[in-house]
Amino acid sequence: MEKKPILEVTKLEVVYQSAIVAVQGVSLSVPENSIIALLGVNGAGKSTTLRAISGFLGIDDAEVTDGTIEFEGEILNNKKPHVISRKGVALVPEREKIFVTLTVRENLAACLSTQKGGGKTNLNLDMVHEFFPVLHERRNQVAGYLSGGERQMLALSMALLCAPKLLMVDELSLGLAPIVVEHLMERLLTLNKETGLAILVVEQNAAAALSIAEFGYIMENGHVVFSGTSDKLLNHEDVKEFYLGLSEKGVKSYRDVKQYRRTRRWWG
Ligand code: ATP
């Protein structure tokens, strides 16, 4: 039986400062209990899409100007972040995700007292420590001194303490060693398998995201330009060459191919 969508984004348009169209006509779907990847290079519009879903556009004087964001059948367009969070949508943003001057324990405590999103992943502190033992070891350390990977674990734990039904994670892999990225992806997969939590991972690291996602969307210049199952994306010649850095022609990375590929369109 086909899974029901928990999140359905249809023809979304987002405009910054009434002038810059950052997202145009984007449609994507996150079925319940699924991990979905949203991929693309810098400036493609991935973070803007996540900010629109979680209600954080106002900070940057941006707004949803067209399309719909539907979560569990309810339209969320331009609602406030705290309202969206209570409905069960949690975002781990790319930046400013933890309180750097507070200890690990204080960061987690701040989230224990917040409103809950009604999801099944209603973890308590013991469960967080079991899931990420290093956070227990570092509980009295100031969060600003954590390593990059430990910061991500703390940010994920803070989001999970809000009991989300949908977890959205922006660039978890940024600046981390491959082995740390692998560990974090494994933790997301375990969460999804054990609790049924729906997860939307936004990544430039397509290989990492597709290793756990069942379906992926590729964004470019504010549009979704390609989508398919992870197997389809991992085996698609252009995706391999442009986003995975693998090619039979010997092209090794996005940097190598961008000069001649940048203007190419998937539907070309
Ligand atoms: P990255 O991986 O670098 O974060 P992204 O795919 O998440 O890239 P966005 O950050 O969503 O892309 O940016 C999409 C477009 O919106 C870009 O052209 C960017 O310059 C523009 N943009 C983002 N934030 C703002 C802002 N606060 N004001 C104006 N334009 C913005």
Short mmCIF file of C-alpha atoms and ligand atoms in Angstrom, two decimals:
data_model
loop_
_atom_site.label_atom_id
_atom_site.label_comp_id
_atom_site.label_asym_id
_atom_site.label_seq_id
_atom_site.Cartn_x
_atom_site.Cartn_y
_atom_site.Cartn_z
CA MET A 1 0.00 0.00 0.00
CA GLU A 2 1.27 3.48 -0.85
CA LYS A 3 2.25 5.65 2.11
CA LYS A 4 0.20 8.77 2.83
CA PRO A 5 2.11 12.08 2.54
CA ILE A 6 2.71 13.79 5.88
CA LEU A 7 4.07 16.86 4.04
CA GLU A 8 2.96 18.00 0.62
CA VAL A 9 4.53 21.10 -0.92
CA THR A 10 2.85 22.24 -4.13
CA LYS A 11 4.15 24.85 -6.58
CA LEU A 12 5.86 26.79 -3.80
CA GLU A 13 7.16 30.27 -4.54
CA VAL A 14 9.24 32.25 -2.03
CA VAL A 15 10.32 35.86 -2.49
CA TYR A 16 12.91 37.75 -0.38
CA GLN A 17 12.38 41.45 0.26
CA SER A 18 9.55 41.58 -2.32
CA ALA A 19 12.23 41.33 -5.01
CA ILE A 20 14.32 38.13 -5.08
CA VAL A 21 12.50 35.00 -6.21
CA ALA A 22 14.51 32.24 -4.48
CA VAL A 23 12.07 29.35 -4.92
CA GLN A 24 9.77 28.98 -7.89
CA GLY A 25 7.15 26.29 -8.49
CA VAL A 26 8.70 23.72 -6.15
CA SER A 27 6.64 20.62 -5.45
CA LEU A 28 7.76 17.81 -3.17
CA SER A 29 6.22 15.21 -0.97
CA VAL A 30 7.35 13.48 2.23
CA PRO A 31 5.37 10.28 2.85
CA GLU A 32 4.86 9.19 6.47
CA ASN A 33 7.67 7.00 7.91
CA SER A 34 10.01 8.00 5.05
CA ILE A 35 13.39 9.62 4.61
CA ILE A 36 13.46 12.01 1.66
CA ALA A 37 16.49 13.92 0.34
CA LEU A 38 16.49 17.45 -1.05
CA LEU A 39 19.76 17.99 -2.91
CA GLY A 40 21.47 20.76 -4.82
CA VAL A 41 24.48 23.06 -4.91
CA ASN A 42 24.93 26.38 -3.06
CA GLY A 43 22.13 28.84 -3.63
CA ALA A 44 19.74 26.32 -5.20
CA GLY A 45 16.96 27.26 -2.75
CA LYS A 46 17.07 24.27 -0.39
CA SER A 47 17.36 26.20 2.89
CA THR A 48 14.74 28.69 1.73
CA THR A 49 12.34 25.80 1.11
CA LEU A 50 12.98 24.47 4.64
CA ARG A 51 12.55 27.93 6.14
CA ALA A 52 9.23 28.30 4.32
CA ILE A 53 7.99 24.98 5.70
CA SER A 54 9.10 25.75 9.27
CA GLY A 55 7.87 29.37 9.23
CA PHE A 56 11.24 31.09 9.56
CA LEU A 57 11.00 33.34 6.50
CA GLY A 58 10.02 36.48 8.39
CA ILE A 59 13.49 36.91 9.90
CA ASP A 60 14.85 37.57 6.40
CA ASP A 61 11.86 39.59 5.18
CA ALA A 62 10.76 36.79 2.88
CA GLU A 63 7.33 35.27 2.28
CA VAL A 64 5.50 32.49 0.53
CA THR A 65 3.90 34.26 -2.43
CA ASP A 66 2.36 31.27 -4.21
CA GLY A 67 1.68 27.57 -3.78
CA THR A 68 0.82 25.57 -0.69
CA ILE A 69 2.57 23.84 2.20
CA GLU A 70 0.28 21.17 3.59
CA PHE A 71 1.17 19.23 6.73
CA GLU A 72 -1.16 16.44 7.80
CA GLY A 73 -3.80 18.01 5.56
CA GLU A 74 -3.50 21.49 7.07
CA ILE A 75 -2.17 24.52 5.15
CA LEU A 76 0.87 26.02 6.94
CA ASN A 77 1.64 28.91 4.55
CA ASN A 78 3.19 31.86 6.39
CA LYS A 79 2.24 30.57 9.86
CA LYS A 80 4.53 31.45 12.79
CA PRO A 81 7.40 29.07 13.68
CA HIS A 82 6.04 28.23 17.16
CA VAL A 83 2.65 27.29 15.67
CA ILE A 84 4.32 25.02 13.10
CA SER A 85 6.59 23.48 15.75
CA ARG A 86 3.57 22.57 17.90
CA LYS A 87 2.03 20.82 14.93
CA GLY A 88 5.05 18.51 14.88
CA VAL A 89 7.53 20.00 12.41
CA ALA A 90 11.10 20.41 13.71
CA LEU A 91 14.00 22.03 11.88
CA VAL A 92 17.69 21.56 12.59
CA PRO A 93 18.98 24.66 10.78
CA GLU A 94 22.29 24.99 8.98
CA ARG A 95 23.56 27.65 11.37
CA GLU A 96 22.84 28.91 14.89
CA LYS A 97 21.33 25.67 16.07
CA ILE A 98 22.66 25.50 19.66
CA PHE A 99 23.25 27.96 22.52
CA VAL A 100 27.05 28.16 22.44
CA THR A 101 27.48 29.78 25.85
CA LEU A 102 25.34 27.19 27.67
CA THR A 103 26.46 23.70 28.66
CA VAL A 104 25.26 20.62 26.80
CA ARG A 105 22.94 19.83 29.72
CA GLU A 106 21.50 23.36 29.69
CA ASN A 107 20.89 23.23 25.93
CA LEU A 108 18.95 20.00 26.34
CA ALA A 109 17.07 21.30 29.38
CA ALA A 110 15.91 24.34 27.39
CA CYS A 111 14.18 21.97 24.99
CA LEU A 112 12.65 19.78 27.69
CA SER A 113 10.44 22.67 28.73
CA THR A 114 9.25 23.60 25.22
CA GLN A 115 5.88 22.74 23.69
CA LYS A 116 5.74 19.29 22.16
CA GLY A 117 4.84 18.45 18.59
CA GLY A 118 2.75 15.37 19.38
CA GLY A 119 5.05 12.90 17.58
CA LYS A 120 6.00 9.42 18.68
CA THR A 121 9.65 10.42 19.12
CA ASN A 122 9.02 11.88 22.55
CA LEU A 123 12.50 11.18 23.88
CA ASN A 124 13.53 11.90 27.45
CA LEU A 125 17.07 12.82 28.48
CA ASP A 126 18.07 9.21 29.24
CA MET A 127 17.02 8.16 25.75
CA VAL A 128 18.99 11.05 24.20
CA HIS A 129 22.07 9.99 26.17
CA GLU A 130 21.62 6.41 25.06
CA PHE A 131 21.26 7.52 21.46
CA PHE A 132 24.27 9.85 21.61
CA PRO A 133 26.45 8.67 24.58
CA VAL A 134 29.01 11.42 23.92
CA LEU A 135 26.43 14.04 24.98
CA HIS A 136 26.27 12.39 28.39
CA GLU A 137 30.07 12.39 28.64
CA ARG A 138 30.16 16.08 27.68
CA ARG A 139 27.07 17.14 29.66
CA ASN A 140 28.89 19.80 31.70
CA GLN A 141 30.93 21.17 28.80
CA VAL A 142 30.07 24.52 27.22
CA ALA A 143 28.44 23.71 23.89
CA GLY A 144 30.63 26.22 22.01
CA TYR A 145 33.61 23.89 22.60
CA LEU A 146 32.00 20.79 21.12
CA SER A 147 33.37 19.32 17.89
CA GLY A 148 31.37 19.80 14.69
CA GLY A 149 29.91 16.29 14.90
CA GLU A 150 29.00 16.68 18.58
CA ARG A 151 27.25 19.98 17.82
CA GLN A 152 25.14 18.21 15.20
CA MET A 153 24.29 15.47 17.71
CA LEU A 154 23.25 18.11 20.24
CA ALA A 155 21.15 19.99 17.68
CA LEU A 156 19.46 16.76 16.57
CA SER A 157 18.74 15.84 20.20
CA MET A 158 17.25 19.28 20.88
CA ALA A 159 14.91 18.85 17.91
CA LEU A 160 13.97 15.32 18.99
CA LEU A 161 13.07 16.51 22.50
CA CYS A 162 10.32 18.57 20.81
CA ALA A 163 8.65 15.28 19.76
CA PRO A 164 8.37 16.03 16.05
CA LYS A 165 6.38 14.05 13.50
CA LEU A 166 8.61 15.44 10.75
CA LEU A 167 12.29 16.22 11.29
CA MET A 168 13.99 18.48 8.74
CA VAL A 169 17.80 18.62 8.82
CA ASP A 170 19.74 21.26 6.90
CA GLU A 171 23.29 20.27 5.82
CA LEU A 172 24.12 17.86 8.62
CA SER A 173 27.36 16.90 6.86
CA LEU A 174 28.75 20.43 6.48
CA GLY A 175 32.46 20.51 7.36
CA LEU A 176 32.50 17.04 8.93
CA ALA A 177 34.83 14.10 8.30
CA PRO A 178 33.27 11.30 6.20
CA ILE A 179 33.27 8.87 9.14
CA VAL A 180 31.33 11.36 11.30
CA VAL A 181 28.85 11.96 8.47
CA GLU A 182 28.39 8.20 8.13
CA HIS A 183 27.70 7.89 11.86
CA LEU A 184 25.14 10.73 11.83
CA MET A 185 23.36 9.28 8.78
CA GLU A 186 23.24 5.88 10.49
CA ARG A 187 21.64 7.54 13.55
CA LEU A 188 18.97 9.18 11.36
CA LEU A 189 18.22 5.86 9.67
CA THR A 190 17.94 4.11 13.04
CA LEU A 191 15.58 6.80 14.31
CA ASN A 192 13.40 6.41 11.24
CA LYS A 193 13.36 2.61 11.46
CA GLU A 194 12.72 2.48 15.21
CA THR A 195 10.16 5.26 15.56
CA GLY A 196 8.73 5.81 12.07
CA LEU A 197 9.80 9.47 12.22
CA ALA A 198 9.56 11.11 8.77
CA ILE A 199 12.80 12.91 7.88
CA LEU A 200 13.62 15.46 5.17
CA VAL A 201 17.39 15.74 4.74
CA VAL A 202 18.76 18.72 2.86
CA GLU A 203 22.28 18.08 1.62
CA GLN A 204 24.95 19.14 -0.82
CA ASN A 205 26.49 15.75 0.02
CA ALA A 206 24.20 13.77 -2.28
CA ALA A 207 25.95 10.44 -1.66
CA ALA A 208 25.45 10.70 2.11
CA ALA A 209 21.79 11.69 1.85
CA LEU A 210 20.94 9.08 -0.78
CA SER A 211 22.58 6.38 1.35
CA ILE A 212 19.62 6.62 3.75
CA ALA A 213 16.81 8.25 1.71
CA GLU A 214 14.33 6.32 -0.38
CA PHE A 215 13.58 9.20 -2.75
CA GLY A 216 15.37 12.42 -3.69
CA TYR A 217 14.71 15.79 -5.31
CA ILE A 218 17.44 17.87 -6.96
CA MET A 219 17.10 21.65 -6.91
CA GLU A 220 18.81 24.17 -9.12
CA ASN A 221 18.17 27.93 -9.31
CA GLY A 222 14.99 27.72 -7.24
CA HIS A 223 13.43 24.82 -9.19
CA VAL A 224 13.24 21.07 -8.72
CA VAL A 225 15.01 19.87 -11.84
CA PHE A 226 15.10 16.14 -11.24
CA SER A 227 13.59 13.62 -8.85
CA GLY A 228 13.43 9.89 -8.38
CA THR A 229 14.13 6.96 -6.12
CA SER A 230 17.60 6.93 -4.58
CA ASP A 231 18.56 4.01 -6.80
CA LYS A 232 17.50 5.94 -9.88
CA LEU A 233 19.47 9.03 -8.82
CA LEU A 234 22.56 7.04 -7.82
CA ASN A 235 22.61 5.35 -11.22
CA HIS A 236 21.80 8.39 -13.35
CA GLU A 237 24.82 9.45 -15.41
CA ASP A 238 24.31 13.22 -14.95
CA VAL A 239 23.66 12.91 -11.22
CA LYS A 240 26.75 10.72 -10.84
CA GLU A 241 28.89 13.20 -12.69
CA PHE A 242 27.52 16.44 -11.32
CA TYR A 243 26.52 15.62 -7.73
CA LEU A 244 28.36 12.46 -6.79
CA GLY A 245 31.74 13.20 -8.39
CA LEU A 246 31.76 9.80 -10.14
CA SER A 247 32.10 9.43 -13.85
CA GLU A 248 33.38 6.97 -16.35
CA LYS A 249 34.75 9.94 -18.27
CA GLY A 250 37.17 10.58 -15.43
CA VAL A 251 35.55 13.77 -14.16
CA LYS A 252 36.04 13.67 -10.42
CA SER A 253 34.08 16.46 -8.86
CA TYR A 254 31.48 19.14 -9.23
CA ARG A 255 34.29 21.67 -9.39
CA ASP A 256 35.74 19.87 -12.42
CA VAL A 257 32.49 19.76 -14.33
CA LYS A 258 30.82 22.99 -13.30
CA GLN A 259 32.40 25.03 -16.08
CA TYR A 260 30.62 23.12 -18.80
CA ARG A 261 27.69 21.67 -16.89
CA ARG A 262 26.41 24.66 -14.98
CA THR A 263 23.95 25.73 -17.64
CA ARG A 264 22.78 22.24 -18.46
CA ARG A 265 19.15 21.46 -17.60
CA TRP A 266 17.96 17.99 -16.69
CA TRP A 267 14.92 18.32 -18.89
CA GLY A 268 17.13 19.82 -21.66
P1 ATP B 1 23.23 26.73 0.62
O1 ATP B 1 23.50 25.28 0.55
O2 ATP B 1 24.40 27.57 0.23
O3 ATP B 1 22.59 27.18 1.88
P2 ATP B 1 20.64 26.73 -0.61
O4 ATP B 1 20.34 25.76 -1.71
O5 ATP B 1 20.16 26.38 0.74
O6 ATP B 1 22.19 27.00 -0.57
P3 ATP B 1 19.32 29.24 -0.23
O7 ATP B 1 20.13 29.59 0.96
O8 ATP B 1 17.92 28.82 -0.03
O9 ATP B 1 20.06 28.12 -1.09
O10 ATP B 1 19.35 30.46 -1.25
C1 ATP B 1 18.54 30.50 -2.42
C2 ATP B 1 18.63 31.89 -3.04
O11 ATP B 1 18.03 32.84 -2.16
C3 ATP B 1 20.05 32.36 -3.29
O12 ATP B 1 20.08 33.03 -4.52
C4 ATP B 1 20.33 33.30 -2.16
O13 ATP B 1 21.20 34.31 -2.54
C5 ATP B 1 18.94 33.89 -1.88
N1 ATP B 1 18.84 34.26 -0.46
C6 ATP B 1 19.01 33.46 0.60
N2 ATP B 1 18.86 34.14 1.76
C7 ATP B 1 18.56 35.41 1.40
C8 ATP B 1 18.27 36.62 2.13
N3 ATP B 1 18.25 36.63 3.46
N4 ATP B 1 18.01 37.74 1.43
C9 ATP B 1 18.01 37.74 0.09
N5 ATP B 1 18.27 36.63 -0.66
C10 ATP B 1 18.54 35.49 -0.03
#
